[in-house]
N, CA, C and O of each residue as an XYZ file, in Angstrom:
332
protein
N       4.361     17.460     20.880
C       3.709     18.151     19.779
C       4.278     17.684     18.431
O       5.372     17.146     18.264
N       3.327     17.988     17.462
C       4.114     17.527     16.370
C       4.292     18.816     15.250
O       4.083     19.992     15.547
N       4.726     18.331     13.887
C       5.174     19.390     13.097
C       4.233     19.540     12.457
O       3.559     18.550     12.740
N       3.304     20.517     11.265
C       2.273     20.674     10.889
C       3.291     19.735      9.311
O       2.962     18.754      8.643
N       4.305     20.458      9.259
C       4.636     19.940      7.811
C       4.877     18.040      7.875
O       4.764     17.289      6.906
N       5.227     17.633      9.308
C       5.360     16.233      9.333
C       3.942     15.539      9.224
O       3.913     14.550      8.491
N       2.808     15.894      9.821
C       1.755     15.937      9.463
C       1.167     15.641      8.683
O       0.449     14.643      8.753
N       1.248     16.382      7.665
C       0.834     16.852      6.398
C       1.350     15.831      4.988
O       0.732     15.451      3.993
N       3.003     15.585      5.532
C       3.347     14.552      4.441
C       2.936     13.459      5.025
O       3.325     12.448      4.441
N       2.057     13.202      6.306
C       1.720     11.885      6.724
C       0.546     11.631      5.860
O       0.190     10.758      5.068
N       0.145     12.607      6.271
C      -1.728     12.452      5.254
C      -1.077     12.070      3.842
O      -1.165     10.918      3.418
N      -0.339     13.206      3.041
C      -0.126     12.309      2.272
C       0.110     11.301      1.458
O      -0.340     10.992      0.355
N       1.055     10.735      2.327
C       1.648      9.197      2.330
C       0.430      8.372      2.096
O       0.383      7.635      1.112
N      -0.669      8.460      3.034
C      -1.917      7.644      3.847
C      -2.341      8.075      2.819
O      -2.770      6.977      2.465
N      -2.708      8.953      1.702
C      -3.572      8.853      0.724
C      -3.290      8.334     -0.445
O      -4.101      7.696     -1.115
N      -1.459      8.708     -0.951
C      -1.056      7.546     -1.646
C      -1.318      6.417     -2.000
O      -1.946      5.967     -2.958
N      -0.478      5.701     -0.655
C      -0.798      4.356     -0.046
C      -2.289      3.873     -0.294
O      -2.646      3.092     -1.177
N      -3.225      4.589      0.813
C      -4.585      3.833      0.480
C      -5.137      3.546     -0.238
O      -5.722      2.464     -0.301
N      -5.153      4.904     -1.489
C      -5.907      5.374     -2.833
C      -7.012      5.648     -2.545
O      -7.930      5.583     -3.362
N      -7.210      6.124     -0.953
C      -8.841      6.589     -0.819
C      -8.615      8.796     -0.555
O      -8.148      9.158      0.525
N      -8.861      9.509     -1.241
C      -8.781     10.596     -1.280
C      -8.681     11.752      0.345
O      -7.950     12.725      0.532
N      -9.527     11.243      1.095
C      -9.413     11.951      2.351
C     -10.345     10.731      2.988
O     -11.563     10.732      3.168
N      -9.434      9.756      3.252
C     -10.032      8.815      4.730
C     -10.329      9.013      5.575
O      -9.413      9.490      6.245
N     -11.498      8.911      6.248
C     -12.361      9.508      7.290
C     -12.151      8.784      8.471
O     -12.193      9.419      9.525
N     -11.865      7.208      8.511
C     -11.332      6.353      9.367
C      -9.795      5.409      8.919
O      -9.473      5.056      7.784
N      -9.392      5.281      9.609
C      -8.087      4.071     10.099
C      -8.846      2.778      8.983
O      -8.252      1.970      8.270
N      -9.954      2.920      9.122
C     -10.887      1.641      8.802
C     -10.898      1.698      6.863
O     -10.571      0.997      5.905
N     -11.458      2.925      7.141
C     -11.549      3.633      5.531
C     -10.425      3.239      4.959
O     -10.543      2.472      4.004
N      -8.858      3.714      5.447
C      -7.707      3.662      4.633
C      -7.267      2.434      4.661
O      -6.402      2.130      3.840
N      -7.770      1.395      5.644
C      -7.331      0.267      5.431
C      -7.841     -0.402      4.307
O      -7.205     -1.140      3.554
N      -9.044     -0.093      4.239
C     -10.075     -0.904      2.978
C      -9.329     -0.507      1.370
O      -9.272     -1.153      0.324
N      -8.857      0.754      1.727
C      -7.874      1.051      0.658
C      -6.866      0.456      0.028
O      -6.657      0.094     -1.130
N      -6.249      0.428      1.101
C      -4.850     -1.143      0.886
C      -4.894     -2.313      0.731
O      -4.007     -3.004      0.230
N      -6.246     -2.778      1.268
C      -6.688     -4.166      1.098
C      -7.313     -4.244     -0.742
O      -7.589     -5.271     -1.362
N      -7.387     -2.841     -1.232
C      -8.002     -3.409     -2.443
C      -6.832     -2.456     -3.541
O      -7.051     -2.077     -4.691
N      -5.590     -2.265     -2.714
C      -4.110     -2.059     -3.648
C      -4.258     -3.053     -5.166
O      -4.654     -4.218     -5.145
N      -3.997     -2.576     -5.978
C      -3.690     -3.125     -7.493
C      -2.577     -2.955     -7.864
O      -1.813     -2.194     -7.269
N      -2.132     -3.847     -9.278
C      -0.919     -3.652     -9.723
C      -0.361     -2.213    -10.065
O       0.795     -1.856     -9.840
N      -1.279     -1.494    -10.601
C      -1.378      0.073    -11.308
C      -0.835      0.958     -9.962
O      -0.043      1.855    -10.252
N      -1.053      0.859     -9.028
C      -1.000      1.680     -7.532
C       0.144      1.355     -6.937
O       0.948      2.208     -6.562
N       0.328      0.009     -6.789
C       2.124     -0.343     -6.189
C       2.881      0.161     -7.439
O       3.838      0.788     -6.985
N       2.929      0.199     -8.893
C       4.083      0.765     -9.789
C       3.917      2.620     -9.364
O       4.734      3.518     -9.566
N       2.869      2.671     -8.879
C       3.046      4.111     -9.030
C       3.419      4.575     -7.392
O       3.707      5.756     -7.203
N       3.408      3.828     -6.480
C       3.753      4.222     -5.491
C       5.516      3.584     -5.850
O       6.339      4.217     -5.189
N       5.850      3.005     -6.326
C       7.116      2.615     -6.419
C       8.378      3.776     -7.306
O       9.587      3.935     -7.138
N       7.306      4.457     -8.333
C       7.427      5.634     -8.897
C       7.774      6.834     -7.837
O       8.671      7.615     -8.154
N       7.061      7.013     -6.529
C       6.702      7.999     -5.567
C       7.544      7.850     -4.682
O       8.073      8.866     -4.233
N       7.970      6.389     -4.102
C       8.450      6.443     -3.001
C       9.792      5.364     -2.972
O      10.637      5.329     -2.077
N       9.751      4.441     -4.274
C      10.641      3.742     -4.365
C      10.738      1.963     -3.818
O      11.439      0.961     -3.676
N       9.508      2.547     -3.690
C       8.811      0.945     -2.822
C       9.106     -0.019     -3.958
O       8.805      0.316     -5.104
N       9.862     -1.580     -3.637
C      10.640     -2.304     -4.422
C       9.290     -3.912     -4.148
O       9.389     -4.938     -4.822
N       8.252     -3.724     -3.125
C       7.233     -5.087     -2.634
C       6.330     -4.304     -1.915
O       6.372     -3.174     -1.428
N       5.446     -5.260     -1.978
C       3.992     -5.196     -2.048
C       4.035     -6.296     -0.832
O       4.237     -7.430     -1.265
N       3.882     -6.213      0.666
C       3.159     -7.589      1.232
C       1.759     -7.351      2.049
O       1.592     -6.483      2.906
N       1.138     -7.963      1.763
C      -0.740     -8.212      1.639
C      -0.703     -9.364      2.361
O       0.330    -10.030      2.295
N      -1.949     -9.890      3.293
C      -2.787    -10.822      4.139
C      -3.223    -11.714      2.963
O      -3.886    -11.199      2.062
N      -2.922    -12.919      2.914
C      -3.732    -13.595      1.689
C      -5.052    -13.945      2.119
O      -5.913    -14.227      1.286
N      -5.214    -13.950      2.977
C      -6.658    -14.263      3.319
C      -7.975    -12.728      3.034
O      -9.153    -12.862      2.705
N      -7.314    -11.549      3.273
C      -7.989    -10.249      3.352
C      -7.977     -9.759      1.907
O      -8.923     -9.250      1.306
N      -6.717    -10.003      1.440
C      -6.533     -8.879      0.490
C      -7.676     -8.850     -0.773
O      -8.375     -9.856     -0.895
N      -7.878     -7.715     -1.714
C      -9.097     -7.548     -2.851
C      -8.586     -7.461     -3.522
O      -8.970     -8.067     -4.523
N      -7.474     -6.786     -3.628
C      -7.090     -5.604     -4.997
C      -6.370     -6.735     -6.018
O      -6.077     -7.824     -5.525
N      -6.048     -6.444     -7.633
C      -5.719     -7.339     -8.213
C      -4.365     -7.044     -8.615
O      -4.098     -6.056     -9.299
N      -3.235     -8.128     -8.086
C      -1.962     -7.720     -7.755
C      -1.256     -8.490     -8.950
O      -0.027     -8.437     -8.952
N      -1.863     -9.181     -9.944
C      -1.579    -10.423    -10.900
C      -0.407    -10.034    -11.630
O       0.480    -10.823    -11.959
N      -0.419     -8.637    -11.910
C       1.308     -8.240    -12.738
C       1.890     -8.204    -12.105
O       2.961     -7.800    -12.558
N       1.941     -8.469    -10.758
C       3.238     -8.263     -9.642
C       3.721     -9.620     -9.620
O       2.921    -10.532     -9.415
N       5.143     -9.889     -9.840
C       5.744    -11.246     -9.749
C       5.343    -11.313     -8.029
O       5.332    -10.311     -7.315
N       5.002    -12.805     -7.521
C       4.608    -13.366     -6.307
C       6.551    -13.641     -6.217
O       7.338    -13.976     -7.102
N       6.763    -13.331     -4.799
C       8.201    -13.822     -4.554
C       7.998    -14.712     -3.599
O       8.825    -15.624     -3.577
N       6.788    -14.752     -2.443
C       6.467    -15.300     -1.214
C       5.431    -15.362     -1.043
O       4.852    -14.279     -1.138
N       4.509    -16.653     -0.679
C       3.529    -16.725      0.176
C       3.844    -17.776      1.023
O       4.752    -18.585      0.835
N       2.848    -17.740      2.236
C       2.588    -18.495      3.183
C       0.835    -18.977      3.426
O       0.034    -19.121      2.503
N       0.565    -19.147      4.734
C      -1.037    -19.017      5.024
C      -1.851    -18.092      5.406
O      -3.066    -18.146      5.597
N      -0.842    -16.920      5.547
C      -1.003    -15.417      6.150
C      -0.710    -14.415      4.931
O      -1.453    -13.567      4.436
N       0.299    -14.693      4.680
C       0.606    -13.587      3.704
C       1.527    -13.179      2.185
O       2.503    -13.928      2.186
N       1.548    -12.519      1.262
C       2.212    -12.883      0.094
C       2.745    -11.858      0.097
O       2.273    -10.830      0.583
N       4.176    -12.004     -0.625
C       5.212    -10.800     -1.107
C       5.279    -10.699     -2.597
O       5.547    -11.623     -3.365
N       5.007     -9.484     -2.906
C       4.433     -9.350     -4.085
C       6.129     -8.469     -4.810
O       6.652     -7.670     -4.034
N       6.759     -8.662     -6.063
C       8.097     -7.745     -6.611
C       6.934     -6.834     -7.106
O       5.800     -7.075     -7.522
N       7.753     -5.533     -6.873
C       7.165     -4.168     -8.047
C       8.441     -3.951     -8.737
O       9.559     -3.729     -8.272
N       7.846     -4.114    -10.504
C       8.649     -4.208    -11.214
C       7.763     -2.894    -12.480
O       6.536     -2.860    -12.571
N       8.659     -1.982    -13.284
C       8.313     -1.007    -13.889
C       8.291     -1.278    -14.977
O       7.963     -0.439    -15.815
């Protein structure tokens, strides 16, 4: 079983994170993250202390351009969150 309050800060997290308000699917909140912006990682970094951003370079939408790039590959980029 689980905790209602562990729960509850999960949803939260997942709405944070996604930036989609009440995700209806796994699918929904993913589309969320895939279209993460610079504005959303400083403020989740604000929230949770999150120091990178890493995104699918092939998938990702969102526009991450104020985030210093620390890493890419053919799969994926590491993005600094800087305030």
């Amino acid at each position: 079983p689980y905790r209602t309050k562990d729960a509850e800060e999960w949803c939260r997290r997942t709405v944070l994170v996604s930036g989609v308000t009440n995700p209806k699917s796994k699918q929904e909140a993913l589309l969320g993250y895939l279209n993460l912006n610079s504005e959303r990682a400083q403020a989740l970094t604000r929230e949770f202390g999150a120091q990178y951003v890493v995104v699918r370079t092939d998938r990702h939408l969102g526009d991450l351009s104020k985030l210093k790039k620390v890493y890419v590959n053919d799969d994926y980029a590491v993005h600094r969150i800087e305030e």
